[in-house]
Amino acid sequence: MPFTTSEENYIKSIYHLQQASGMVNTNTLAAEMQTRAASVTDMLKKLKAKKLLQYERYRGFRLSEAGKKAALDVVRKHRLWEYFLAEHLKFDWDKVHPIAEELEHISSDELVQRLDNFLGNPSFDPHGDPIPDRNGKIPVINQLSLTDIPLKKPVRVSSVSNQSAQMLEMLKHYHIALGTQITVLNHFSFDGSLEIKVLKHSPCIISEPVAKNVFVHYVQ
Amino acid sequence: MPFTTSEENYIKSIYHLQQASGMVNTNTLAAEMQTRAASVTDMLKKLKAKKLLQYERYRGFRLSEAGKKAALDVVRKHRLWEYFLAEHLKFDWDKVHPIAEELEHISSDELVQRLDNFLGNPSFDPHGDPIPDRNGKIPVINQLSLTDIPLKKPVRVSSVSNQSAQMLEMLKHYHIALGTQITVLNHFSFDGSLEIKVLKHSPCIISEPVAKNVFVHYVQ
DNA sequence: AATAAAATTTAGACAAAACTAAAAATATTA
DNA sequence: TAATATTTTTAGTTTTGTCTAAATTTTATT
């Protein structure tokens, strides 16, 4: 069962959407993939025929176990390539995504395994997202949103849930990257914004919408 | 001018064929690409419309300057990826080709340039084939076929012109790889076969068809 | 030079993946 | 609950790249 690039892209998008919502509907997927609802319906039929998803017309859909495994294979490849691009080719972490979108469709299983070993079997990609292993197992880390951290407790940035160019640009401005150490100094109840201290920089204030997307773990 | 994967494959095959023969004809290209002559004709029209080749129906064709540059871009990517696969991911040199066939179509120019630097700007791929630079310039080396080497002069293997699995398997059997040092001990005029000494191994005899495809340069 | 053979091109069809526009099913609201 | 709005699907096209079969052009042969 080799999949086409288009099938892989659909499977991957469905996977990401159902992480949040469980069931996925046609228009949501069409918006996510920047395509039309009719095109989505066409592909859903093909994926159903290949038993990659449970789908009844007009009722929404979700990936089958086989579909989930296929999605995790693509996610694994995507994140391994992102790691390679950032760590070895020295790309900025906000530039790796579109290139990994192409590389993730290279089919050789042996390539993926050798790449994984070459990289030292990393558990997290440059955005802090977990890299599934070859069996689809996803590493976990005890992480919390920056909005849920008590004052004065030092934490380290482990991932960023919104990875839009705008968000990454904003973080760069605040000198926040993966692994950056942060302490929350103050919590303003007026609009939920936080005063934080980024290691080696003066305290600054970030808005709640930004803080909500920054995930951190306690420094042990 | 981004090209499709299919266009790139045609351009690359035409490039390789015209290296030998100058002008290329439809059936030869169809055989090389394992497709039908009618499909070739269809694509030739598209490539002509994009000014990538000179072509008059029934008369054969060859790449334009723009076409040659496009071909060299693909060849460059192919050979850089082969180098990465063999040198860093430790693939056997006879396994890298099909994977590089996929990787060569990844489009990012910045990726290619960073990969090139990461690899240390290599001049030759794992098969000894020259890697064009970003301007399409191809490094040259003074190499001769093993059949043209005088007796007792030590030489080093620099490339292999027939890269079929059968040929590579045969060379592995003889302990011949890129960089291997060889001395020709004897030239049998009966069938043109050669007695050779591969460094660290006992003398052996290889047939003329094999020797013709092994290219070497003098050890300085 | 006429005819046969080979090579090449055209014509028409198909599959994948997209689209638009219209129809059908579901959901919402007055 | 009937009317309206929204969502989803169907029907019919388009594009890219392929194919087969038939027609055309070129090349080789008697």
XYZ file of C-alpha atoms (C1' of nucleotides) in Angstrom:
500
model
C 0.000 0.000 0.000
C 1.929 2.961 -1.246
C -0.039 6.211 -1.109
C -0.008 9.123 -3.532
C 1.295 12.498 -2.386
C -2.252 13.829 -2.446
C -3.601 10.952 -0.362
C -0.810 11.453 2.171
C -1.605 15.144 2.448
C -5.279 14.459 3.081
C -4.536 11.770 5.655
C -2.106 14.038 7.463
C -4.542 16.964 7.583
C -7.361 14.769 8.845
C -5.031 13.450 11.527
C -4.183 16.942 12.745
C -7.813 18.075 12.729
C -9.132 15.045 14.584
C -6.481 15.488 17.301
C -8.586 18.393 18.519
C -12.134 17.531 17.556
C -12.450 13.761 17.191
C -14.798 13.899 14.221
C -13.861 15.959 11.165
C -16.232 17.546 8.641
C -15.841 18.327 4.974
C -15.699 22.114 5.038
C -13.156 22.213 7.863
C -10.845 19.925 5.943
C -11.360 21.901 2.732
C -10.384 25.112 4.543
C -7.345 23.461 6.157
C -6.127 22.166 2.801
C -7.020 25.286 0.806
C -9.204 23.344 -1.581
C -12.936 22.974 -2.325
C -15.446 20.834 -0.466
C -16.220 18.905 -3.650
C -12.581 17.877 -3.982
C -12.589 16.695 -0.387
C -15.668 14.541 -0.985
C -13.967 12.941 -4.003
C -10.889 12.044 -1.977
C -12.914 10.807 1.010
C -14.486 8.185 -1.232
C -11.064 6.978 -2.357
C -9.724 6.852 1.197
C -12.821 5.016 2.383
C -12.393 2.459 -0.418
C -8.846 1.890 0.855
C -10.234 1.455 4.394
C -8.227 4.405 5.691
C -11.236 6.118 7.251
C -14.710 5.676 8.639
C -17.039 7.843 6.646
C -20.765 8.110 6.050
C -21.971 10.790 3.683
C -23.189 13.982 5.311
C -22.106 12.623 8.726
C -18.411 13.465 9.015
C -15.436 11.133 9.168
C -12.381 10.023 11.139
C -9.306 7.909 10.403
C -9.354 4.135 10.880
C -6.445 2.502 12.713
C -4.731 1.875 9.353
C -5.323 5.520 8.465
C -3.850 6.714 11.736
C -0.745 4.594 11.187
C -0.374 6.036 7.685
C -0.735 9.568 9.084
C 1.876 8.941 11.759
C 4.292 7.657 9.110
C 3.975 10.950 7.257
C 4.205 13.031 10.436
C 7.305 11.065 11.429
C 8.993 11.761 8.104
C 8.003 15.419 8.195
C 9.455 15.990 11.637
C 12.643 14.010 11.026
C 13.329 16.073 7.905
C 12.593 19.285 9.817
C 15.121 18.204 12.399
C 17.691 17.511 9.690
C 17.082 20.851 8.000
C 17.382 22.872 11.204
C 20.104 20.908 12.967
C 22.424 19.966 10.099
C 21.666 22.384 7.275
C 21.257 25.293 9.726
C 17.910 26.518 8.412
C 16.001 28.898 10.689
C 13.242 26.946 12.426
C 10.597 29.123 10.734
C 11.857 28.126 7.233
C 11.863 24.335 7.478
C 8.156 23.591 7.186
C 7.514 24.074 3.438
C 10.598 22.060 2.475
C 9.655 19.234 4.837
C 6.219 19.275 3.160
C 7.982 18.003 0.040
C 10.507 15.696 1.675
C 7.865 13.900 3.747
C 6.590 12.176 0.580
C 9.852 10.408 -0.305
C 8.861 6.785 0.001
C 11.867 4.649 1.033
C 11.396 3.081 4.475
C 15.103 2.355 4.711
C 15.818 6.030 4.103
C 13.595 7.058 7.014
C 15.200 4.562 9.350
C 18.733 5.533 8.393
C 17.867 9.225 8.656
C 16.430 8.626 12.119
C 19.649 6.896 13.216
C 21.851 9.523 11.576
C 20.006 12.225 13.523
C 20.424 10.290 16.779
C 16.779 9.189 17.079
C 15.491 12.586 18.185
C 12.213 12.754 20.152
C 11.201 16.308 19.263
C 11.454 18.395 16.109
C 12.722 22.008 15.950
C 9.259 23.305 16.911
C 9.139 20.976 19.912
C 6.609 18.652 18.325
C 7.061 14.977 19.204
C 8.455 12.653 16.510
C 6.574 9.333 16.336
C 8.829 6.260 16.304
C 8.648 3.656 13.512
C 5.714 1.973 15.261
C 3.753 5.185 15.538
C 4.444 5.653 19.245
C 4.560 9.316 20.253
C 6.832 10.492 23.079
C 5.121 12.551 25.776
C 6.413 15.359 27.928
C 4.751 17.075 30.892
C 4.084 20.406 29.330
C 1.785 23.256 30.245
C 0.754 26.455 28.546
C 2.696 29.493 29.759
C -0.649 30.896 30.961
C -0.881 28.084 33.563
C 2.540 28.561 35.162
C 2.796 29.975 38.706
C 4.886 33.124 39.274
C 8.675 32.884 39.764
C 8.950 29.208 38.733
C 11.589 28.908 35.978
C 10.423 26.933 32.941
C 11.838 25.979 29.557
C 10.001 26.324 26.224
C 9.238 22.883 24.801
C 6.857 23.579 21.932
C 4.732 26.157 20.178
C 1.243 25.187 19.102
C 0.629 27.948 16.590
C 3.373 27.762 13.977
C 2.233 30.505 11.604
C 4.939 32.748 10.183
C 3.409 35.648 12.149
C 3.666 33.762 15.444
C 7.246 32.638 14.817
C 8.233 36.184 13.856
C 6.715 37.463 17.100
C 8.589 34.888 19.191
C 11.849 35.768 17.480
C 11.196 39.395 18.498
C 10.790 38.322 22.131
C 13.960 36.167 21.879
C 11.900 33.089 22.588
C 13.010 29.858 20.930
C 12.822 26.186 21.836
C 14.769 25.580 25.021
C 14.645 29.221 26.066
C 14.337 29.649 29.845
C 11.499 31.893 31.045
C 10.111 33.057 34.404
C 6.625 34.525 34.779
C 6.841 37.678 36.917
C 3.302 38.945 36.816
C -0.155 38.066 35.639
C -2.351 41.019 34.610
C -5.973 40.117 35.112
C -7.215 43.044 33.001
C -6.488 41.307 29.665
C -4.666 38.190 30.796
C -1.280 39.372 29.535
C 1.886 38.249 31.314
C 5.049 39.980 32.380
C 7.892 37.561 31.765
C 11.657 37.469 32.104
C 13.482 35.792 29.251
C 16.935 34.659 30.373
C 19.606 37.299 29.541
C 16.958 39.879 28.495
C 14.968 42.576 30.278
C 11.432 41.762 31.426
C 8.697 42.267 28.832
C 4.973 41.796 28.470
C 3.289 39.311 26.156
C -0.411 39.090 25.374
C -2.595 36.182 26.433
C -3.202 34.915 22.854
C 0.551 34.583 22.405
C 1.206 33.080 25.850
C -1.502 30.467 25.337
C 0.421 28.983 22.403
C 3.760 28.743 24.183
C 4.144 25.381 25.904
C 6.759 24.871 28.583
C 7.980 22.346 31.123
C 9.510 22.909 34.531
C 13.269 23.070 34.759
C 14.331 20.161 36.947
C 9.995 28.437 -14.491
C 9.406 25.554 -12.130
C 9.236 22.205 -13.902
C 7.055 19.216 -13.139
C 8.652 15.948 -12.006
C 7.798 14.420 -15.356
C 9.345 17.285 -17.316
C 12.504 17.045 -15.210
C 12.777 13.328 -15.872
C 12.471 13.816 -19.619
C 15.008 16.647 -19.652
C 17.466 14.609 -17.625
C 17.162 11.541 -19.855
C 17.588 13.617 -23.000
C 20.683 15.168 -21.466
C 22.253 11.784 -20.741
C 21.435 10.430 -24.208
C 22.756 13.442 -26.081
C 26.033 13.285 -24.148
C 26.881 10.304 -26.346
C 25.058 10.917 -29.589
C 24.425 14.648 -30.000
C 20.984 14.240 -31.540
C 18.362 12.108 -29.786
C 15.434 10.281 -31.388
C 12.007 9.383 -30.093
C 12.301 5.612 -29.777
C 15.649 5.774 -27.990
C 14.206 8.134 -25.403
C 11.064 6.010 -25.034
C 13.225 2.940 -24.343
C 15.435 4.833 -21.874
C 12.379 6.086 -19.973
C 10.404 2.854 -20.194
C 7.456 4.563 -21.821
C 5.837 4.679 -25.284
C 6.951 6.710 -28.273
C 3.578 8.499 -28.381
C 4.060 9.729 -24.822
C 7.491 11.032 -25.743
C 6.086 12.963 -28.683
C 3.479 14.548 -26.416
C 6.104 15.711 -23.948
C 8.465 16.929 -26.686
C 5.796 19.371 -27.807
C 5.450 20.754 -24.286
C 9.209 21.074 -23.835
C 9.527 22.759 -27.220
C 6.783 25.237 -26.266
C 8.829 26.059 -23.155
C 11.906 26.539 -25.377
C 13.785 23.772 -23.597
C 14.665 21.944 -26.791
C 15.170 22.229 -30.520
C 12.807 19.838 -32.195
C 11.333 19.336 -35.648
C 8.912 16.497 -36.089
C 10.342 13.267 -37.487
C 13.840 14.813 -37.356
C 15.072 14.227 -33.814
C 15.799 16.762 -31.082
C 18.376 18.129 -28.642
C 18.279 20.386 -25.593
C 18.524 24.173 -25.942
C 20.907 26.062 -23.654
C 18.028 26.643 -21.221
C 17.223 22.934 -21.400
C 20.822 21.987 -20.687
C 20.889 24.261 -17.655
C 17.651 22.705 -16.392
C 19.124 19.215 -16.904
C 22.313 20.112 -15.051
C 20.250 21.419 -12.132
C 18.565 18.040 -11.829
C 21.818 16.104 -12.274
C 23.414 18.301 -9.607
C 20.631 17.565 -7.147
C 20.685 13.854 -7.942
C 24.418 13.519 -7.353
C 24.479 15.658 -4.220
C 21.731 13.501 -2.694
C 23.606 10.328 -3.728
C 26.643 11.680 -1.959
C 24.593 12.398 1.169
C 23.011 8.950 1.142
C 26.302 7.098 0.748
C 28.554 9.307 2.856
C 26.281 10.251 5.752
C 23.500 7.668 5.814
C 25.962 4.843 4.963
C 23.947 3.380 2.112
C 25.836 1.004 -0.202
C 26.732 2.858 -3.386
C 24.593 0.460 -5.428
C 21.444 1.354 -3.425
C 21.441 5.153 -3.633
C 20.222 5.673 -7.189
C 16.466 4.988 -6.876
C 16.162 7.135 -3.749
C 18.054 10.000 -5.363
C 15.593 9.695 -8.287
C 12.927 10.931 -5.871
C 14.992 13.443 -3.925
C 16.248 15.173 -7.081
C 12.782 16.681 -7.615
C 12.610 18.590 -4.332
C 12.461 22.166 -5.525
C 14.064 24.510 -2.963
C 17.193 26.204 -4.330
C 18.268 27.147 -0.835
C 18.061 23.492 0.177
C 20.411 22.467 -2.627
C 22.910 25.170 -1.785
C 22.883 24.351 1.930
C 23.151 20.638 1.214
C 26.130 21.303 -1.053
C 27.871 23.269 1.710
C 26.977 20.719 4.362
C 28.574 17.993 2.237
C 31.710 20.090 1.762
C 31.056 20.978 -1.907
C 32.011 17.564 -3.255
C 33.141 17.288 -6.892
C 32.247 13.657 -7.497
C 29.368 11.434 -6.393
C 29.742 7.899 -4.949
C 29.919 6.457 -8.483
C 32.672 8.885 -9.430
C 30.372 10.983 -11.616
C 31.113 14.715 -11.565
C 28.708 17.001 -9.657
C 27.893 20.199 -11.592
C 28.244 23.400 -9.557
C 25.335 25.854 -9.161
C 26.237 27.436 -12.519
C 26.201 24.122 -14.328
C 29.996 23.859 -14.538
C 31.218 20.249 -14.492
C 34.562 19.344 -12.913
C 36.884 17.316 -15.155
C 39.441 14.705 -14.275
C 42.018 13.025 -16.539
C 40.551 9.587 -16.642
C 41.059 6.646 -18.940
C 39.393 3.295 -19.365
C 41.242 0.458 -17.626
C 41.710 -1.086 -21.082
C 43.973 1.823 -22.085
C 46.381 1.685 -19.150
C 49.984 0.503 -19.673
C 51.266 -2.456 -17.616
C 52.642 -1.939 -14.081
C 51.444 1.698 -13.755
C 49.383 2.024 -10.537
C 46.018 3.727 -11.041
C 43.005 4.579 -8.908
C 39.354 3.936 -9.843
C 37.559 7.242 -10.420
C 34.260 6.216 -11.996
C 32.217 3.411 -13.495
C 30.274 4.086 -16.663
C 27.874 1.153 -16.474
C 25.997 1.396 -13.198
C 23.623 -1.522 -13.573
C 23.051 -3.658 -10.486
C 24.779 -6.556 -12.284
C 27.905 -4.496 -12.958
C 28.080 -3.145 -9.403
C 27.643 -6.660 -7.999
C 30.504 -7.869 -10.210
C 32.798 -5.070 -9.047
C 31.997 -5.819 -5.435
C 33.075 -9.412 -6.103
C 36.420 -8.173 -7.451
C 36.806 -5.836 -4.432
C 36.769 -2.878 -6.766
C 35.191 0.328 -5.455
C 35.767 4.029 -6.045
C 39.285 4.941 -4.964
C 40.533 1.350 -5.174
C 44.141 1.108 -6.365
C 44.788 -1.247 -9.287
C 47.789 -2.308 -11.386
C 47.418 -4.008 -14.783
C 49.755 -7.005 -14.927
C 48.894 -8.516 -18.254
C 46.850 -7.946 -21.372
C 45.533 -11.104 -23.074
C 45.084 -10.411 -26.765
C 42.941 -13.527 -27.305
C 39.784 -11.936 -25.849
C 41.082 -8.624 -24.527
C 40.773 -9.649 -20.894
C 43.165 -8.213 -18.305
C 45.085 -9.662 -15.422
C 45.000 -7.100 -12.641
C 46.241 -6.731 -9.087
C 43.778 -5.085 -6.715
C 45.640 -3.668 -3.699
C 45.647 -6.170 -0.791
C 44.187 -8.970 -2.948
C 45.616 -11.680 -5.169
C 45.806 -11.062 -8.925
C 42.689 -11.895 -10.906
C 41.390 -11.687 -14.444
C 38.572 -9.453 -15.639
C 36.914 -9.520 -19.042
C 37.226 -6.710 -21.575
C 33.504 -5.712 -21.348
C 33.946 -5.133 -17.613
C 37.343 -3.397 -17.901
C 36.009 -1.009 -20.564
C 33.528 0.435 -18.038
C 36.043 0.994 -15.255
C 37.579 4.462 -15.490
C 40.769 5.295 -13.632
C 43.361 8.022 -13.203
C 47.070 7.769 -12.527
C 48.164 7.884 -8.917
C 50.347 10.984 -8.571
C 11.966 4.377 -58.413
C 8.570 1.606 -56.292
C 7.643 -0.902 -52.379
C 8.427 -2.639 -47.810
C 9.922 -1.666 -43.204
C 10.745 1.219 -39.453
C 10.113 5.337 -36.947
C 7.193 8.996 -35.633
C 3.078 11.447 -35.050
C -1.951 12.081 -34.633
C -6.436 10.937 -32.835
C -9.043 9.471 -29.343
C -9.412 7.434 -24.641
C -8.412 7.037 -19.686
C -7.095 7.930 -14.722
C -5.981 11.137 -11.040
C -6.909 15.247 -8.922
C -8.663 19.364 -9.189
C -12.645 22.731 -10.374
C -17.771 25.059 -10.951
C -22.504 24.891 -10.629
C -26.510 22.626 -9.300
C -28.957 19.304 -6.421
C -29.739 17.008 -2.097
C -29.440 16.418 2.796
C -29.080 18.377 7.269
C -29.465 22.130 10.584
C -31.487 26.407 12.157
C -34.968 29.627 13.030
C -39.173 32.095 12.853
C -43.499 22.733 11.742
C -42.563 25.171 7.702
C -39.265 28.070 5.637
C -34.578 29.300 5.260
C -29.736 28.721 5.612
C -25.795 25.845 5.671
C -23.300 21.851 4.526
C -22.346 18.166 1.604
C -22.659 15.603 -2.468
C -23.361 14.823 -7.416
C -22.719 15.863 -12.251
C -20.059 17.435 -15.591
C -15.351 19.813 -17.014
C -10.410 20.607 -17.076
C -5.421 19.558 -16.892
C -1.480 16.520 -16.877
C 0.532 12.559 -18.283
C -0.183 8.352 -19.935
C -1.967 4.707 -23.285
C -3.560 2.068 -27.913
C -4.415 2.019 -32.565
C -4.267 4.134 -36.823
C -2.137 7.302 -40.004
C 1.854 9.583 -41.734
C 6.671 10.367 -42.758
C 11.213 8.758 -43.381
C 14.521 5.102 -44.413
C 15.918 0.860 -46.504
C 15.560 -2.671 -50.041
C 14.823 -4.885 -54.148
